Coordinates of C-alpha atoms in Angstrom, one line a residue:
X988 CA 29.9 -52.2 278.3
X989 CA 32.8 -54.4 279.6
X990 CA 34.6 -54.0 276.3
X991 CA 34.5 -50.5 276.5
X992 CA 35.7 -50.6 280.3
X993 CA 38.5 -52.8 279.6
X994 CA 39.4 -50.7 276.7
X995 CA 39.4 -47.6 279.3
X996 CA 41.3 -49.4 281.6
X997 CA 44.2 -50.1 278.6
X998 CA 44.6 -46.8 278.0
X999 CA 44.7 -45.5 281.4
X1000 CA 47.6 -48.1 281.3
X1001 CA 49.3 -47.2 279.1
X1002 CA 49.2 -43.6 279.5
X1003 CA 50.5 -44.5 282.8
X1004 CA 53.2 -46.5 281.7
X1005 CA 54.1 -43.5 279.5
X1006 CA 54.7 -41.7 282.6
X1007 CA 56.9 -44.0 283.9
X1008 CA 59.6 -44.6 281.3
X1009 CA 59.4 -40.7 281.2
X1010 CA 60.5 -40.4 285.1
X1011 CA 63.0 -43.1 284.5
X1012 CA 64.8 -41.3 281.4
X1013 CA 64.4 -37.6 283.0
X1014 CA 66.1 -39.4 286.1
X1015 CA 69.1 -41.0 284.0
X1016 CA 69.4 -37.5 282.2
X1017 CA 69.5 -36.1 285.5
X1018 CA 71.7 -38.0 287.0
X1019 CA 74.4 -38.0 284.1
X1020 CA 74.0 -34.1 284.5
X1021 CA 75.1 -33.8 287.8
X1022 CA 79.1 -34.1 287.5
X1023 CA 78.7 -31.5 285.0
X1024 CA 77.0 -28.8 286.7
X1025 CA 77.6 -27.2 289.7
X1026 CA 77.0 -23.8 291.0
X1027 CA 79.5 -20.4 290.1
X1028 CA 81.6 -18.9 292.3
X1029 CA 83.4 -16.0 291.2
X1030 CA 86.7 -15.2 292.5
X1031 CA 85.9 -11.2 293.8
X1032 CA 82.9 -12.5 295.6
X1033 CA 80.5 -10.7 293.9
X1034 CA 76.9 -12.3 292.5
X1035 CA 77.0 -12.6 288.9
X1036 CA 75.7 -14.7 286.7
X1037 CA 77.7 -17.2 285.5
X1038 CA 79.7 -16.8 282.1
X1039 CA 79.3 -19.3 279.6
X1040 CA 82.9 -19.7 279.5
X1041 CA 83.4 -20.6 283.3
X1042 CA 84.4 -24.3 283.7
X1043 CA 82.7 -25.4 287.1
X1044 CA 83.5 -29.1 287.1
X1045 CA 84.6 -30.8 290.2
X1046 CA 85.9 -33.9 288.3
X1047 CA 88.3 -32.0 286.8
X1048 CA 89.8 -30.1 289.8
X1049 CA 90.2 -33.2 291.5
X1050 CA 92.1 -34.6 288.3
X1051 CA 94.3 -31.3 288.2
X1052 CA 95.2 -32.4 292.5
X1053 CA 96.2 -35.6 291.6
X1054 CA 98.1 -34.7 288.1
X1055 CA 100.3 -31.9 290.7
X1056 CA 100.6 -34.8 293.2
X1057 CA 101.6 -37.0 290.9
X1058 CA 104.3 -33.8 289.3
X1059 CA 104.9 -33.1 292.6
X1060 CA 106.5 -36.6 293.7
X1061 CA 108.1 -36.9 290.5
X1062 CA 105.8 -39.8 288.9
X1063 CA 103.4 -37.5 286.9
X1064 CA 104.1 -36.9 283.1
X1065 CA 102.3 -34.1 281.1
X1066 CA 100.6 -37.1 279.0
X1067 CA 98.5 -37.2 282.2
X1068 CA 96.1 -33.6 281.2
X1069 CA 95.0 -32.6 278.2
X1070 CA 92.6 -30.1 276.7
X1071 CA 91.3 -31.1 273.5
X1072 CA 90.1 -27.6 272.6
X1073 CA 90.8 -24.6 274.6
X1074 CA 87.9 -22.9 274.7
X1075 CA 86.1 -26.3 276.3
X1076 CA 86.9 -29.2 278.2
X1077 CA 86.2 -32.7 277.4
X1078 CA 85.5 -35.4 280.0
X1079 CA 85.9 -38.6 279.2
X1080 CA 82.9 -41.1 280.8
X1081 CA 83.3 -39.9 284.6
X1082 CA 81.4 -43.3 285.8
X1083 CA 84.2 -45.2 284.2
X1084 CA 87.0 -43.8 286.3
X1085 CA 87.8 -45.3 289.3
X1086 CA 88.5 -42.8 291.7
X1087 CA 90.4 -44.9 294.0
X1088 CA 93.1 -45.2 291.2
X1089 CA 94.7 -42.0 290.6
X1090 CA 96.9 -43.4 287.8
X1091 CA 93.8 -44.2 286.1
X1092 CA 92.2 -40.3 286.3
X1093 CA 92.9 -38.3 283.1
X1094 CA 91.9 -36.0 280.7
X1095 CA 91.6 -36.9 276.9
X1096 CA 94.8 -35.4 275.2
X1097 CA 98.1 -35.7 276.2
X1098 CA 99.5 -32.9 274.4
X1099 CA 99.4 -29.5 276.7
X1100 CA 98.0 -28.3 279.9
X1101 CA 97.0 -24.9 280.3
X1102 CA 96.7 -22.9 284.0
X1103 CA 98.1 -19.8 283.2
X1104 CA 96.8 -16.8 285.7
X1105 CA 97.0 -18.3 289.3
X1106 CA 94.5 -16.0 290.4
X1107 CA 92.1 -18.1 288.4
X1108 CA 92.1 -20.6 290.8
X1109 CA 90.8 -20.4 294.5
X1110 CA 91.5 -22.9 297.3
X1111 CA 89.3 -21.7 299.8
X1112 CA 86.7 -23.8 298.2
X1113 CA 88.3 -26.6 296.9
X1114 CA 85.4 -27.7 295.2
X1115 CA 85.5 -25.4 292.0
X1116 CA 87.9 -24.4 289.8
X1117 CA 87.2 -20.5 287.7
X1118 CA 89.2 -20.1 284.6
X1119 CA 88.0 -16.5 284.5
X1120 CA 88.3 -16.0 280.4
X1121 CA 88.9 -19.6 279.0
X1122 CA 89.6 -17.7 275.5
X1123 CA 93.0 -16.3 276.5
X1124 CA 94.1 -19.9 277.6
X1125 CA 97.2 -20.7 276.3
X1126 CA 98.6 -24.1 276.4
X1127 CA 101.7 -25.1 278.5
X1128 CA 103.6 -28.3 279.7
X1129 CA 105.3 -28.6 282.8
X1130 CA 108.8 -28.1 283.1
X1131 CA 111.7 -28.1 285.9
X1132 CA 112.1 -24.5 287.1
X1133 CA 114.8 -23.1 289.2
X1134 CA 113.5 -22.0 292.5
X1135 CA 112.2 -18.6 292.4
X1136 CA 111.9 -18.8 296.3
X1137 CA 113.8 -20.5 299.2
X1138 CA 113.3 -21.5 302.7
X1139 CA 116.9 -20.8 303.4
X1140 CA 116.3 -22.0 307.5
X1141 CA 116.1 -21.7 310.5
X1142 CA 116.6 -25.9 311.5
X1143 CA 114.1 -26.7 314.1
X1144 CA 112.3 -23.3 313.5
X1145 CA 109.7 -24.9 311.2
X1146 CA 110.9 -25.1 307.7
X1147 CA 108.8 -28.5 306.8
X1148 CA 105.5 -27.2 308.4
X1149 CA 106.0 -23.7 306.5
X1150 CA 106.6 -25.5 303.6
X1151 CA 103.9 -28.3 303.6
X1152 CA 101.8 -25.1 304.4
X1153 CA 103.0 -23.1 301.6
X1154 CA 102.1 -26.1 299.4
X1155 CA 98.4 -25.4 299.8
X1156 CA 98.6 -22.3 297.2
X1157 CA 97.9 -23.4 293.9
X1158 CA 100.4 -21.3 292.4
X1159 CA 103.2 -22.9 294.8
X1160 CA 105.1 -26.2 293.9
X1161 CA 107.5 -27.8 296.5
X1162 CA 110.7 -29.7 296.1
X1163 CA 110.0 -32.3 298.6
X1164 CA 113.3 -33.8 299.5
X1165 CA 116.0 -31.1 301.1
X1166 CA 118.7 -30.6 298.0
X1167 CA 121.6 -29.3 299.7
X1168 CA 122.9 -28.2 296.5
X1169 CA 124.2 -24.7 298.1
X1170 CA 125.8 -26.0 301.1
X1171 CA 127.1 -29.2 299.8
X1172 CA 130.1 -28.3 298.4
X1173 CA 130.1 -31.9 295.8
X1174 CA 126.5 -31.3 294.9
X1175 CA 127.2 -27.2 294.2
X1176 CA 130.3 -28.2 291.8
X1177 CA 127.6 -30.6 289.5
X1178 CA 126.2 -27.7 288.4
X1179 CA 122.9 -25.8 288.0
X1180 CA 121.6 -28.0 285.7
X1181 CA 121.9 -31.0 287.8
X1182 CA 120.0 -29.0 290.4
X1183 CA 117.8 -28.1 288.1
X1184 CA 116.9 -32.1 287.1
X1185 CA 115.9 -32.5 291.1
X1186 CA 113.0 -30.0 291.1
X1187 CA 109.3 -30.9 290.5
X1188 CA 107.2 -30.2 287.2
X1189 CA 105.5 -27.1 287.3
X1190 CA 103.7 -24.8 285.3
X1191 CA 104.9 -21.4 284.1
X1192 CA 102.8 -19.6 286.3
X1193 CA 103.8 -21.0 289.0
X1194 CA 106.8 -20.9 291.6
X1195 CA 109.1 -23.7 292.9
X1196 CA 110.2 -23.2 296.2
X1197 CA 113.1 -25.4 298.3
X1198 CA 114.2 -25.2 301.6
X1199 CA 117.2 -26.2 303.4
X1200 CA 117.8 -25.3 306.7
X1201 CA 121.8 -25.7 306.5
X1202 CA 121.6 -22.8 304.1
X1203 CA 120.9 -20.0 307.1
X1204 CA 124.2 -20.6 308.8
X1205 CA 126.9 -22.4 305.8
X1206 CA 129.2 -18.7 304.8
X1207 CA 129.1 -19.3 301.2
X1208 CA 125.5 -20.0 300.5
X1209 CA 124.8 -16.3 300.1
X1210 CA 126.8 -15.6 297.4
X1211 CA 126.3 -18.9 295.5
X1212 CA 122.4 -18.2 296.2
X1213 CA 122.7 -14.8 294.6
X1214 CA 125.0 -16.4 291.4
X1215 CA 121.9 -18.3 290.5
X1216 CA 119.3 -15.2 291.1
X1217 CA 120.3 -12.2 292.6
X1218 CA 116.3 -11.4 292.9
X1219 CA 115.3 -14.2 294.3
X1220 CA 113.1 -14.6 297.7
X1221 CA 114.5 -15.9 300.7
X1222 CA 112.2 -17.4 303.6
X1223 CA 113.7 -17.3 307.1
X1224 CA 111.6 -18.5 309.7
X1225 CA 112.5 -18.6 313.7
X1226 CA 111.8 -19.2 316.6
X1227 CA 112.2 -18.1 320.4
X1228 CA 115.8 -18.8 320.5
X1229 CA 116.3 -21.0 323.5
X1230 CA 113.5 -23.3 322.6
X1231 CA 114.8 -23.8 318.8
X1232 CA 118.1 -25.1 320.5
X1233 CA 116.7 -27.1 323.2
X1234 CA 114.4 -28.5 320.1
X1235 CA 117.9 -28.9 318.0
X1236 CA 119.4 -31.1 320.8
X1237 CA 115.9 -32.8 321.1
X1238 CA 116.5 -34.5 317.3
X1239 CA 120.2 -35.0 318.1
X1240 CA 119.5 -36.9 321.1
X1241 CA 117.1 -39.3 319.6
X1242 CA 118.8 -40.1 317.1
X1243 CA 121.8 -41.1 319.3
X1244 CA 119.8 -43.2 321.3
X1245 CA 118.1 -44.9 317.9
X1246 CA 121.7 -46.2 317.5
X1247 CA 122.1 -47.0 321.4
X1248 CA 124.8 -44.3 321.9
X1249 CA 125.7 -42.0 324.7
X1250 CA 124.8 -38.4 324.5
X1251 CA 126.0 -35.4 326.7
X1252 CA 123.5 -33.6 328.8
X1253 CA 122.4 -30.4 327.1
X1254 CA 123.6 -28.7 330.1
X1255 CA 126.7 -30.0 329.5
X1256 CA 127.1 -28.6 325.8
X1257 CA 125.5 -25.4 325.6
X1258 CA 127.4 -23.9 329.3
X1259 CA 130.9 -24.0 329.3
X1260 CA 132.4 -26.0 332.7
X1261 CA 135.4 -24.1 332.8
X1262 CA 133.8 -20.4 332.5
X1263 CA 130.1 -21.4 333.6
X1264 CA 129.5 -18.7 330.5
X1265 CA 126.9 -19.9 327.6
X1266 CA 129.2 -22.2 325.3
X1267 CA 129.0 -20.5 321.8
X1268 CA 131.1 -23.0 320.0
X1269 CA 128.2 -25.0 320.7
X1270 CA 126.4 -25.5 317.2
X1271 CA 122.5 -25.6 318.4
X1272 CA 123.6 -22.5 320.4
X1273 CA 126.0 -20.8 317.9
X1274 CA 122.2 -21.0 315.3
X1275 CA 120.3 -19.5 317.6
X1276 CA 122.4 -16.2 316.9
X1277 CA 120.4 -15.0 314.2
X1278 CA 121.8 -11.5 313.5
X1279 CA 125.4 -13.5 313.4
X1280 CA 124.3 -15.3 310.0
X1281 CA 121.5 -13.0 308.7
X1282 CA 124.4 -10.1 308.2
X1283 CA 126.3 -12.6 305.8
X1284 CA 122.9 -12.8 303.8
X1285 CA 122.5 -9.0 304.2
X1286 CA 125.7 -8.5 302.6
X1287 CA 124.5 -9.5 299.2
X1288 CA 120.5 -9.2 299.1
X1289 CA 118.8 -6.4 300.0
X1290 CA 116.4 -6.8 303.2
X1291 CA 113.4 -6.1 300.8
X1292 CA 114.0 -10.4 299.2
X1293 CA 114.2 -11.4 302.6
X1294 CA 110.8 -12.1 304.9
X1295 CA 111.3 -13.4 308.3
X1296 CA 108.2 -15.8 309.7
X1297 CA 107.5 -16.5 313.3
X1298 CA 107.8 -20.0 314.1
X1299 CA 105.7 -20.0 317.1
X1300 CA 102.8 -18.2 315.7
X1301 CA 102.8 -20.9 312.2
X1302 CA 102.0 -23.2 315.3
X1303 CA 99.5 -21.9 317.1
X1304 CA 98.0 -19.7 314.3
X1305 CA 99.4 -20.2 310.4
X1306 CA 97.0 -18.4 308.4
X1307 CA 98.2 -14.9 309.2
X1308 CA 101.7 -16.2 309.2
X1309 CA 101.0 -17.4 306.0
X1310 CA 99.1 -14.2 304.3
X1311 CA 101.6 -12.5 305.2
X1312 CA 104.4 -15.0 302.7
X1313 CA 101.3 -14.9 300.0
X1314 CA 102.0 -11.1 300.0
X1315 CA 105.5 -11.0 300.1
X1316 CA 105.5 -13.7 297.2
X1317 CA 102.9 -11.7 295.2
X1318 CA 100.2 -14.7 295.1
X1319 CA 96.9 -14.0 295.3
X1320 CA 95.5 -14.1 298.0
X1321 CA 94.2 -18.2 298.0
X1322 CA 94.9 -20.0 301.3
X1323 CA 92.0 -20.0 303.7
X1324 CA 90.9 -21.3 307.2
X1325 CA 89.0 -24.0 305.3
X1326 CA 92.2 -25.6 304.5
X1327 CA 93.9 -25.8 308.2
X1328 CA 92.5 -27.5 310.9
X1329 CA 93.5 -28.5 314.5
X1330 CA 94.5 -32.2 315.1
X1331 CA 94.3 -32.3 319.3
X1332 CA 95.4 -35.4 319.1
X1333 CA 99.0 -34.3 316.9
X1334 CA 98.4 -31.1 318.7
X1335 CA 98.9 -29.3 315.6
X1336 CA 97.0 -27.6 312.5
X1337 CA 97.1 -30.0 309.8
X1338 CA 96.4 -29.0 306.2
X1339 CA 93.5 -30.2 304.0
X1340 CA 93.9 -29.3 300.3
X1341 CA 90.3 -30.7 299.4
X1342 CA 87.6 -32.8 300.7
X1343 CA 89.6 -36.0 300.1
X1344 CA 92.5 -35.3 300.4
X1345 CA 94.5 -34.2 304.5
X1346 CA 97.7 -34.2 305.3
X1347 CA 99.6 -34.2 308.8
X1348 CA 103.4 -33.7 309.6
X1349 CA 105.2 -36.6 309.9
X1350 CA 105.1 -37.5 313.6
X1351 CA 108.7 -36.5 314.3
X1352 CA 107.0 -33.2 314.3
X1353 CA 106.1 -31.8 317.8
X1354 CA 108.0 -34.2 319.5
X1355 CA 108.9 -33.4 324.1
X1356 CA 111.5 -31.7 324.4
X1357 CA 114.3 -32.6 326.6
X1358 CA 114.4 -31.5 330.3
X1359 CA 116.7 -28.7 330.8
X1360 CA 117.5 -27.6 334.0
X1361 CA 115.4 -23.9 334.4
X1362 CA 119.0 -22.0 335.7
X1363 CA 120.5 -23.0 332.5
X1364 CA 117.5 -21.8 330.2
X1365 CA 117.6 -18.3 332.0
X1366 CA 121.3 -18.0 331.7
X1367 CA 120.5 -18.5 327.8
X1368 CA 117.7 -16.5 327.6
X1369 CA 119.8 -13.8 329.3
X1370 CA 122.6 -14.5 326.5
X1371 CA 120.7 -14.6 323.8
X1372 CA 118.3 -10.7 324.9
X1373 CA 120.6 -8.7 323.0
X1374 CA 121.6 -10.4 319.9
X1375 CA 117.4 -10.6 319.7
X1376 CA 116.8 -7.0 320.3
X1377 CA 119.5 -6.2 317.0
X1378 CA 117.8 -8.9 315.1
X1379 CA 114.4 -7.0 315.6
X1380 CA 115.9 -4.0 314.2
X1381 CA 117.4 -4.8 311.4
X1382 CA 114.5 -7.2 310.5
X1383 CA 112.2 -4.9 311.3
X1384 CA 109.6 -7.4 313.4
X1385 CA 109.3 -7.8 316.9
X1386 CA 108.7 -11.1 318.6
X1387 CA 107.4 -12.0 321.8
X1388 CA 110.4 -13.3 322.8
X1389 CA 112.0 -13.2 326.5

């Protein structure tokens, strides 16, 4: 009788241990699973289920971010990506690669990176990636492209938010520094190629876009601009006119008194003493005349390349400011309200192009203004009513302007 119990008992034990090193490997299994599967989501919204073909992997979107950020800054290589066979996408051990080292993150060939149809990829959620029909993939490096878009000014209307902003779209690459080559009359005469070698790496699908305030208001960017591409697409974004020059003398003024120097009153500079009349030899003045320099630019590119965005509204609303430049740049439609939010503390939207990774404006941006005396900023306001009422003809947009 005991034998036979204890022989029970051995079997019950082992059956149970049976069970256990079953849990323990379906676990692991499990586990090791769960980097590589996560739910569809087709771009058009519609439930489907998912294609065999779709590549749903988070690991490798948030390697594709880094290889642009890296491409971006000018320290990426095309050895970074690689996709051992087009139709299928090869990870290497995802528990091996330190997240926390984005020099480290890579996919297994260095050869050729393909991301050809921009509307493949969605940043609304940030967390997938859709290549819609993986077997029409065709295999690219990234190269230095000309701009195919510039923000061509207005200074202190907003060119670095639009442009951080812009830099949200998949399908958008940014020249990060200011180039000056079409203003600068020694950086124009070393050619198109040297400009060329100061752009990012991009893909084919997608556009580079600079911007250079000084370009707006120097006479012979125009026609150099349309030597390079006479289709290209100009960004022009403003402001209320009087608080874009007030803003102008704002960054003048610090920087004089970073270097301990004396500065004149804006009063002083923008209303002539002798004529108590608005001083238009003034510069921060003189810029704020935007039909004055927009009819130069009219002169050689029709008003259908050039879109006009309202530097107030990017501030205290950018995604319909910024629909409206995915339309006139025919992107699809791929920046969301999941990737702007309000800083309170900054006072401004900042951007977030994926759950890791935010991004603020430097904190230059947004700085007080100078006091200006309220008699002086009517008498401009007064000044600058007509020239605003022309520019909302022949641009065709009216702002809530004074």
């Amino acid at each position: 009788m005991l034998l036979q119990q204890q022989a029970l008992l051995r079997q019950k034990l082992l059956v149970l241990g049976s069970l256990a090193v079953g849990s323990l490997l379906y676990l692991v299994v499990r586990v090791g699973s769960l980097d590589r599967l996560q739910p569809t989501c087709p771009l058009d919204g519609s439930l489907r289920p998912p294609d065999a073909g779709q590549i749903l992997l988070r690991s490798l979107q948030f390697k594709r971010v880094l290889l642009l950020h890296e491409l971006r800054k000018g320290n990426g290589t095309p050895e970074m990506v690689h996709l051992r066979d087009p139709e299928k996408v090869h990870l290497q051990d995802p528990e091996k690669v330190p997240l926390s080292d984005p020099e480290q993150v890579h996919l297994q060939d260095p050869d050729q990176v393909h991301l050809q149809d921009p509307e493949q990829f969605h940043l609304q959620d940030p967390e997938q990636v859709h290549l819609r029909d993986p077997e029409k993939v065709h295999l690219h490096s990234p190269v230095q492209q000309l701009p195919r878009a510039l923000i061509v000014g207005v200074r202190k209307g907003g060119t670095r938010a639009l442009l951080e902003m812009l830099n949200l779209h998949p399908a958008v690459v940014k020249a990060s520094q200011e180039i000056h080559f079409f203003d600068n009359d020694q950086n124009y005469a070393r050619g198109i190629d040297w400009y060329r070698g100061k752009m990012p790496f991009s893909f084919p699908h997608q556009i580079t876009i600079e911007k250079s305030p000084a370009y707006f208001i120097t006479e012979e960017v125009p026609e150099r601009i349309f030597k390079m591409n006479s289709s290209i697409k100009l960004l022009v974004i403003v402001r209320e006119p009087t608080t874009r020059a007030v803003s102008d003398y704002t960054q003048v003024l610090e920087g004089k008194e970073r270097k301990n120097k004396t500065y004149h009153t804006f009063e002083e500079l923008a209303v002539d003493e002798a004529t108590c009349e608005v001083n238009t030899k003034y510069k921060a003045v003189r810029t704020s005349i935007y039909t004055h320099h927009l009819e130069r630019w009219l002169h050689f590119f029709p008003a259908e390349q050039l879109h006009v965005v309202d530097g107030d509204r990017l501030i205290s609303d950018p995604l319909p400011e910024l629909q409206l430049v995915e339309r006139f740049l025919h992107l699809p439609a791929a920046i969301g309200r999941s990737n702007l939010y309000f800083n309170a503390t900054r006072g401004f939207y900042c951007l977030r192009f994926s759950p890791l990774f935010n991004k603020c404006l430097a904190g230059s941006k947004g700085r007080t203004h100078a006091a200006v005396d309220a008699s002086v900023v009517e008498k401009l306001r007064r000044f600058f009513h007509p020239f605003n009422q022309k520019f909302y003809q022949i641009t065709g947009r009216t702002f809530d302007w004074p």
